[in-house]
PDB file of C-alpha atoms and ligand atoms in Angstrom:
ATOM      1  CA  UNK P   1      42.503 -64.649 110.413  1.00 96.00           C
ATOM      2  CA  UNK P   2      43.431 -68.281 110.946  1.00 98.00           C
ATOM      3  CA  UNK P   3      44.932 -68.383 114.444  1.00 98.00           C
ATOM      4  CA  UNK P   4      46.815 -71.444 115.692  1.00 98.00           C
ATOM      5  CA  UNK P   5      46.857 -71.840 119.469  1.00 98.00           C
ATOM      6  CA  UNK P   6      48.931 -74.196 121.575  1.00 98.00           C
ATOM      7  CA  UNK P   7      49.371 -74.701 125.290  1.00 98.00           C
ATOM      8  CA  UNK P   8      51.776 -75.994 127.898  1.00 98.00           C
ATOM      9  CA  UNK P   9      50.070 -77.094 131.067  1.00 98.00           C
ATOM     10  CA  UNK P  10      50.653 -79.354 134.083  1.00 98.00           C
ATOM     11  CA  UNK P  11      47.263 -79.261 135.824  1.00 97.00           C
ATOM     12  CA  UNK P  12      45.153 -77.995 132.941  1.00 98.00           C
ATOM     13  CA  UNK P  13      44.816 -74.299 133.810  1.00 98.00           C
ATOM     14  CA  UNK P  14      46.774 -73.021 130.797  1.00 98.00           C
ATOM     15  CA  UNK P  15      44.902 -75.460 128.571  1.00 98.00           C
ATOM     16  CA  UNK P  16      41.592 -74.066 129.844  1.00 98.00           C
ATOM     17  CA  UNK P  17      42.815 -70.523 129.187  1.00 98.00           C
ATOM     18  CA  UNK P  18      43.822 -71.493 125.625  1.00 98.00           C
ATOM     19  CA  UNK P  19      40.437 -73.120 124.993  1.00 98.00           C
ATOM     20  CA  UNK P  20      38.658 -70.047 126.333  1.00 98.00           C
ATOM     21  CA  UNK P  21      40.915 -67.841 124.175  1.00 98.00           C
ATOM     22  CA  UNK P  22      40.018 -69.836 121.058  1.00 98.00           C
ATOM     23  CA  UNK P  23      36.309 -69.332 121.792  1.00 98.00           C
ATOM     24  CA  UNK P  24      36.807 -65.615 122.324  1.00 98.00           C
ATOM     25  CA  UNK P  25      38.858 -65.200 119.140  1.00 98.00           C
ATOM     26  CA  UNK P  26      36.241 -67.145 117.178  1.00 98.00           C
ATOM     27  CA  UNK P  27      33.516 -64.904 118.590  1.00 98.00           C
ATOM     28  CA  UNK P  28      35.567 -61.943 117.342  1.00 97.00           C
ATOM     29  CA  UNK P  29      35.490 -63.368 113.821  1.00 97.00           C
ATOM     30  CA  UNK P  30      38.775 -65.285 113.650  1.00 98.00           C
ATOM     31  CA  UNK P  31      39.056 -68.980 112.911  1.00 98.00           C
ATOM     32  CA  UNK P  32      41.034 -71.015 115.418  1.00 98.00           C
ATOM     33  CA  UNK P  33      42.959 -74.273 115.500  1.00 98.00           C
ATOM     34  CA  UNK P  34      43.717 -75.641 118.960  1.00 98.00           C
ATOM     35  CA  UNK P  35      44.764 -79.195 119.692  1.00 94.00           C
ATOM     36  CA  UNK P  36      46.479 -79.529 123.077  1.00 92.00           C
ATOM     37  CA  UNK P  37      48.253 -82.622 121.777  1.00 90.00           C
ATOM     38  CA  UNK P  38      48.966 -81.409 118.254  1.00 90.00           C
ATOM     39  CA  UNK P  39      52.448 -81.491 116.738  1.00 96.00           C
ATOM     40  CA  UNK P  40      54.217 -79.155 114.329  1.00 97.00           C
ATOM     41  CA  UNK P  41      52.985 -80.973 111.203  1.00 97.00           C
ATOM     42  CA  UNK P  42      49.370 -80.618 112.325  1.00 97.00           C
ATOM     43  CA  UNK P  43      49.892 -76.982 113.234  1.00 97.00           C
ATOM     44  CA  UNK P  44      51.453 -76.086 109.880  1.00 97.00           C
ATOM     45  CA  UNK P  45      48.755 -78.052 108.023  1.00 97.00           C
ATOM     46  CA  UNK P  46      46.279 -75.426 109.227  1.00 96.00           C
ATOM     47  CA  UNK P  47      48.268 -72.686 107.455  1.00 98.00           C
ATOM     48  CA  UNK P  48      48.172 -70.330 110.426  1.00 98.00           C
ATOM     49  CA  UNK P  49      48.200 -66.588 109.834  1.00 98.00           C
ATOM     50  CA  UNK P  50      48.803 -65.846 113.532  1.00 98.00           C
ATOM     51  CA  UNK P  51      50.026 -67.740 116.591  1.00 98.00           C
ATOM     52  CA  UNK P  52      48.977 -67.654 120.228  1.00 98.00           C
ATOM     53  CA  UNK P  53      50.992 -69.621 122.794  1.00 98.00           C
ATOM     54  CA  UNK P  54      49.663 -70.156 126.313  1.00 98.00           C
ATOM     55  CA  UNK P  55      51.926 -71.762 128.886  1.00 98.00           C
ATOM     56  CA  UNK P  56      52.282 -72.184 132.602  1.00 98.00           C
ATOM     57  CA  UNK P  57      55.629 -72.517 134.372  1.00 98.00           C
ATOM     58  CA  UNK P  58      56.752 -75.579 136.264  1.00 98.00           C
ATOM     59  CA  UNK P  59      59.814 -76.808 138.135  1.00 97.00           C
ATOM     60  CA  UNK P  60      62.208 -73.916 138.621  1.00 95.00           C
ATOM     61  CA  UNK P  61      61.065 -71.785 135.700  1.00 98.00           C
ATOM     62  CA  UNK P  62      60.524 -74.508 133.120  1.00 98.00           C
ATOM     63  CA  UNK P  63      58.059 -75.172 130.335  1.00 98.00           C
ATOM     64  CA  UNK P  64      55.581 -77.991 131.099  1.00 98.00           C
ATOM     65  CA  UNK P  65      56.522 -81.412 129.724  1.00 98.00           C
ATOM     66  CA  UNK P  66      53.527 -81.591 127.392  1.00 97.00           C
ATOM     67  CA  UNK P  67      54.735 -78.556 125.432  1.00 98.00           C
ATOM     68  CA  UNK P  68      58.378 -79.659 125.154  1.00 98.00           C
ATOM     69  CA  UNK P  69      57.966 -81.778 121.980  1.00 97.00           C
ATOM     70  CA  UNK P  70      56.321 -78.932 120.004  1.00 98.00           C
ATOM     71  CA  UNK P  71      58.679 -76.365 121.547  1.00 98.00           C
ATOM     72  CA  UNK P  72      61.700 -78.428 120.395  1.00 98.00           C
ATOM     73  CA  UNK P  73      60.232 -79.056 116.934  1.00 98.00           C
ATOM     74  CA  UNK P  74      59.664 -75.334 116.466  1.00 98.00           C
ATOM     75  CA  UNK P  75      63.172 -74.472 117.680  1.00 97.00           C
ATOM     76  CA  UNK P  76      64.864 -77.153 115.600  1.00 98.00           C
ATOM     77  CA  UNK P  77      62.964 -76.401 112.381  1.00 97.00           C
ATOM     78  CA  UNK P  78      62.352 -72.633 112.573  1.00 97.00           C
ATOM     79  CA  UNK P  79      59.617 -73.074 109.917  1.00 98.00           C
ATOM     80  CA  UNK P  80      59.760 -70.377 107.257  1.00 98.00           C
ATOM     81  CA  UNK P  81      55.946 -70.431 107.078  1.00 97.00           C
ATOM     82  CA  UNK P  82      55.784 -68.806 110.524  1.00 98.00           C
ATOM     83  CA  UNK P  83      58.316 -66.054 109.903  1.00 98.00           C
ATOM     84  CA  UNK P  84      56.771 -62.592 110.039  1.00 98.00           C
ATOM     85  CA  UNK P  85      53.405 -63.765 111.429  1.00 98.00           C
ATOM     86  CA  UNK P  86      51.761 -61.796 114.227  1.00 98.00           C
ATOM     87  CA  UNK P  87      51.586 -63.556 117.569  1.00 98.00           C
ATOM     88  CA  UNK P  88      51.202 -63.352 121.293  1.00 98.00           C
ATOM     89  CA  UNK P  89      52.095 -65.194 124.480  1.00 98.00           C
ATOM     90  CA  UNK P  90      50.061 -65.718 127.627  1.00 98.00           C
ATOM     91  CA  UNK P  91      52.169 -66.868 130.566  1.00 98.00           C
ATOM     92  CA  UNK P  92      50.671 -68.399 133.692  1.00 98.00           C
ATOM     93  CA  UNK P  93      52.686 -68.444 136.863  1.00 98.00           C
ATOM     94  CA  UNK P  94      52.780 -67.635 140.524  1.00 98.00           C
ATOM     95  CA  UNK P  95      54.574 -64.551 141.779  1.00 98.00           C
ATOM     96  CA  UNK P  96      55.601 -66.417 144.936  1.00 98.00           C
ATOM     97  CA  UNK P  97      58.244 -67.921 142.607  1.00 97.00           C
ATOM     98  CA  UNK P  98      59.804 -64.485 142.458  1.00 94.00           C
ATOM     99  CA  UNK P  99      62.952 -65.414 140.508  1.00 96.00           C
ATOM    100  CA  UNK P 100      61.157 -67.489 137.894  1.00 98.00           C
ATOM    101  CA  UNK P 101      57.744 -65.824 137.714  1.00 98.00           C
ATOM    102  CA  UNK P 102      56.230 -66.728 134.312  1.00 98.00           C
ATOM    103  CA  UNK P 103      59.617 -67.970 133.079  1.00 98.00           C
ATOM    104  CA  UNK P 104      57.852 -70.561 130.880  1.00 98.00           C
ATOM    105  CA  UNK P 105      56.060 -67.747 129.067  1.00 98.00           C
ATOM    106  CA  UNK P 106      59.340 -65.880 128.727  1.00 98.00           C
ATOM    107  CA  UNK P 107      60.967 -68.936 127.120  1.00 98.00           C
ATOM    108  CA  UNK P 108      58.075 -69.056 124.667  1.00 98.00           C
ATOM    109  CA  UNK P 109      58.409 -65.330 123.921  1.00 98.00           C
ATOM    110  CA  UNK P 110      62.137 -65.888 123.219  1.00 98.00           C
ATOM    111  CA  UNK P 111      61.247 -68.743 120.871  1.00 98.00           C
ATOM    112  CA  UNK P 112      58.783 -66.461 119.054  1.00 98.00           C
ATOM    113  CA  UNK P 113      61.678 -64.004 118.551  1.00 98.00           C
ATOM    114  CA  UNK P 114      63.821 -66.783 117.078  1.00 98.00           C
ATOM    115  CA  UNK P 115      60.948 -67.811 114.808  1.00 98.00           C
ATOM    116  CA  UNK P 116      60.509 -64.239 113.586  1.00 98.00           C
ATOM    117  CA  UNK P 117      56.979 -64.042 115.000  1.00 98.00           C
ATOM    118  CA  UNK P 118      56.020 -60.431 115.786  1.00 97.00           C
ATOM    119  CA  UNK P 119      54.452 -60.163 119.209  1.00 98.00           C
ATOM    120  CA  UNK P 120      51.691 -57.643 118.631  1.00 97.00           C
ATOM    121  CA  UNK P 121      51.329 -56.920 122.326  1.00 97.00           C
ATOM    122  CA  UNK P 122      53.452 -57.629 125.401  1.00 98.00           C
ATOM    123  CA  UNK P 123      53.126 -61.045 127.047  1.00 98.00           C
ATOM    124  CA  UNK P 124      50.183 -61.332 129.441  1.00 98.00           C
ATOM    125  CA  UNK P 125      51.237 -62.639 132.880  1.00 98.00           C
ATOM    126  CA  UNK P 126      48.522 -64.382 134.876  1.00 98.00           C
ATOM    127  CA  UNK P 127      49.446 -64.695 138.546  1.00 98.00           C
ATOM    128  CA  UNK P 128      47.909 -67.643 140.436  1.00 98.00           C
ATOM    129  CA  UNK P 129      48.579 -65.940 143.767  1.00 98.00           C
ATOM    130  CA  UNK P 130      46.625 -62.845 142.699  1.00 97.00           C
ATOM    131  CA  UNK P 131      43.596 -64.431 141.058  1.00 95.00           C
ATOM    132  CA  UNK P 132      41.725 -67.701 140.639  1.00 96.00           C
ATOM    133  CA  UNK P 133      39.931 -66.651 137.441  1.00 97.00           C
ATOM    134  CA  UNK P 134      42.656 -66.716 134.751  1.00 98.00           C
ATOM    135  CA  UNK P 135      40.237 -67.240 131.847  1.00 98.00           C
ATOM    136  CA  UNK P 136      38.230 -64.135 132.718  1.00 98.00           C
ATOM    137  CA  UNK P 137      41.417 -62.196 133.521  1.00 98.00           C
ATOM    138  CA  UNK P 138      42.755 -62.898 130.021  1.00 98.00           C
ATOM    139  CA  UNK P 139      39.683 -61.466 128.279  1.00 98.00           C
ATOM    140  CA  UNK P 140      40.741 -57.773 128.017  1.00 98.00           C
ATOM    141  CA  UNK P 141      44.157 -58.784 126.653  1.00 98.00           C
ATOM    142  CA  UNK P 142      42.499 -61.164 124.166  1.00 98.00           C
ATOM    143  CA  UNK P 143      40.026 -58.501 123.099  1.00 98.00           C
ATOM    144  CA  UNK P 144      42.941 -56.199 122.198  1.00 98.00           C
ATOM    145  CA  UNK P 145      44.762 -59.117 120.523  1.00 98.00           C
ATOM    146  CA  UNK P 146      41.710 -59.982 118.401  1.00 98.00           C
ATOM    147  CA  UNK P 147      41.282 -56.329 117.402  1.00 98.00           C
ATOM    148  CA  UNK P 148      44.968 -55.935 116.474  1.00 97.00           C
ATOM    149  CA  UNK P 149      44.762 -59.045 114.283  1.00 97.00           C
ATOM    150  CA  UNK P 150      41.748 -57.654 112.470  1.00 92.00           C
ATOM    151  CA  UNK P 151      43.520 -54.377 111.621  1.00 86.00           C
TER     152      UNK P 151
HETATM  153  C1  LIG T 201      55.784 -77.787 141.056  1.00 77.09           C
HETATM  154  C2  LIG T 201      55.402 -76.388 140.593  1.00 77.09           C
HETATM  155  C3  LIG T 201      56.386 -75.527 140.163  1.00 77.09           C
HETATM  156  C4  LIG T 201      56.049 -74.221 139.756  1.00 77.09           C
HETATM  157  N1  LIG T 201      57.055 -73.368 139.346  1.00 77.09           N
HETATM  158  C5  LIG T 201      56.737 -72.101 138.973  1.00 77.09           C
HETATM  159  C6  LIG T 201      57.758 -71.187 138.586  1.00 77.09           C
HETATM  160  O1  LIG T 201      58.944 -71.500 138.567  1.00 77.09           O
HETATM  161  N2  LIG T 201      57.372 -69.937 138.202  1.00 77.09           N
HETATM  162  C7  LIG T 201      56.066 -69.534 138.183  1.00 77.09           C
HETATM  163  O2  LIG T 201      55.789 -68.383 137.840  1.00 77.09           O
HETATM  164  N3  LIG T 201      55.078 -70.389 138.565  1.00 77.09           N
HETATM  165  C8  LIG T 201      55.371 -71.642 138.963  1.00 77.09           C
HETATM  166  N4  LIG T 201      54.369 -72.518 139.321  1.00 77.09           N
HETATM  167  C9  LIG T 201      52.962 -72.029 139.310  1.00 77.09           C
HETATM  168  C10 LIG T 201      52.174 -72.474 138.070  1.00 77.09           C
HETATM  169  O3  LIG T 201      52.784 -72.066 136.862  1.00 77.09           O
HETATM  170  C11 LIG T 201      50.754 -71.868 138.150  1.00 77.09           C
HETATM  171  O4  LIG T 201      50.110 -72.366 139.293  1.00 77.09           O
HETATM  172  C12 LIG T 201      49.928 -72.145 136.911  1.00 77.09           C
HETATM  173  O5  LIG T 201      48.680 -71.457 137.013  1.00 77.09           O
HETATM  174  C13 LIG T 201      49.651 -73.642 136.735  1.00 77.09           C
HETATM  175  O6  LIG T 201      49.015 -73.813 135.465  1.00 77.09           O
HETATM  176  P1  LIG T 201      48.785 -75.291 134.824  1.00 77.09           P
HETATM  177  O7  LIG T 201      47.638 -75.898 135.572  1.00 77.09           O
HETATM  178  O8  LIG T 201      48.414 -75.013 133.400  1.00 77.09           O
HETATM  179  O9  LIG T 201      50.057 -76.029 134.928  1.00 77.09           O
HETATM  180  C14 LIG T 201      54.696 -73.795 139.762  1.00 77.09           C
HETATM  181  C15 LIG T 201      53.697 -74.696 140.201  1.00 77.09           C
HETATM  182  C16 LIG T 201      54.043 -75.973 140.626  1.00 77.09           C
HETATM  183  C17 LIG T 201      52.948 -76.894 141.136  1.00 77.09           C
END
């Protein structure tokens, strides 16, 4: 499947996880588009058949600034081409922010609902206070995601 990935990141961790995810999905036989600075036009030009959003949380439960333009474009346009596609969300956060743990990922999951994207498995939450190896920690979830897409 053609999978479009995008990321929201302040310090680069979520971007690294997205890049690692693209490699893993490619190794599983999918073809990936990931441009951390890509906009909606570029994303749609790749005619995605599935979507994977990876985002950290900043501020008091907010989406990182670098994802806001694409997030707003998606919400304002609700592109029909994405409706019904399979998708998934990986949220990075820190459970010491107990009230807003992975709230950025939750905002993205809500947007996927609005877009009509079917999340084929529950959002993965990567906790910076539990682990310092988010890329490796995402691998089992991605393996299941890649398999579900191939079915
Ligand atoms: C200023 C700041 C605010 C943060 N706010 C939250 C938050 O509200 N909820 C949460 O779960 N994590 C929060 N985090 C933790 C980050 O989401 C987490 O460390 C993540 O791994 C950073 O990924 P990034 O490098 O892609 O931005 C915050 C981190 C910083 C530095």
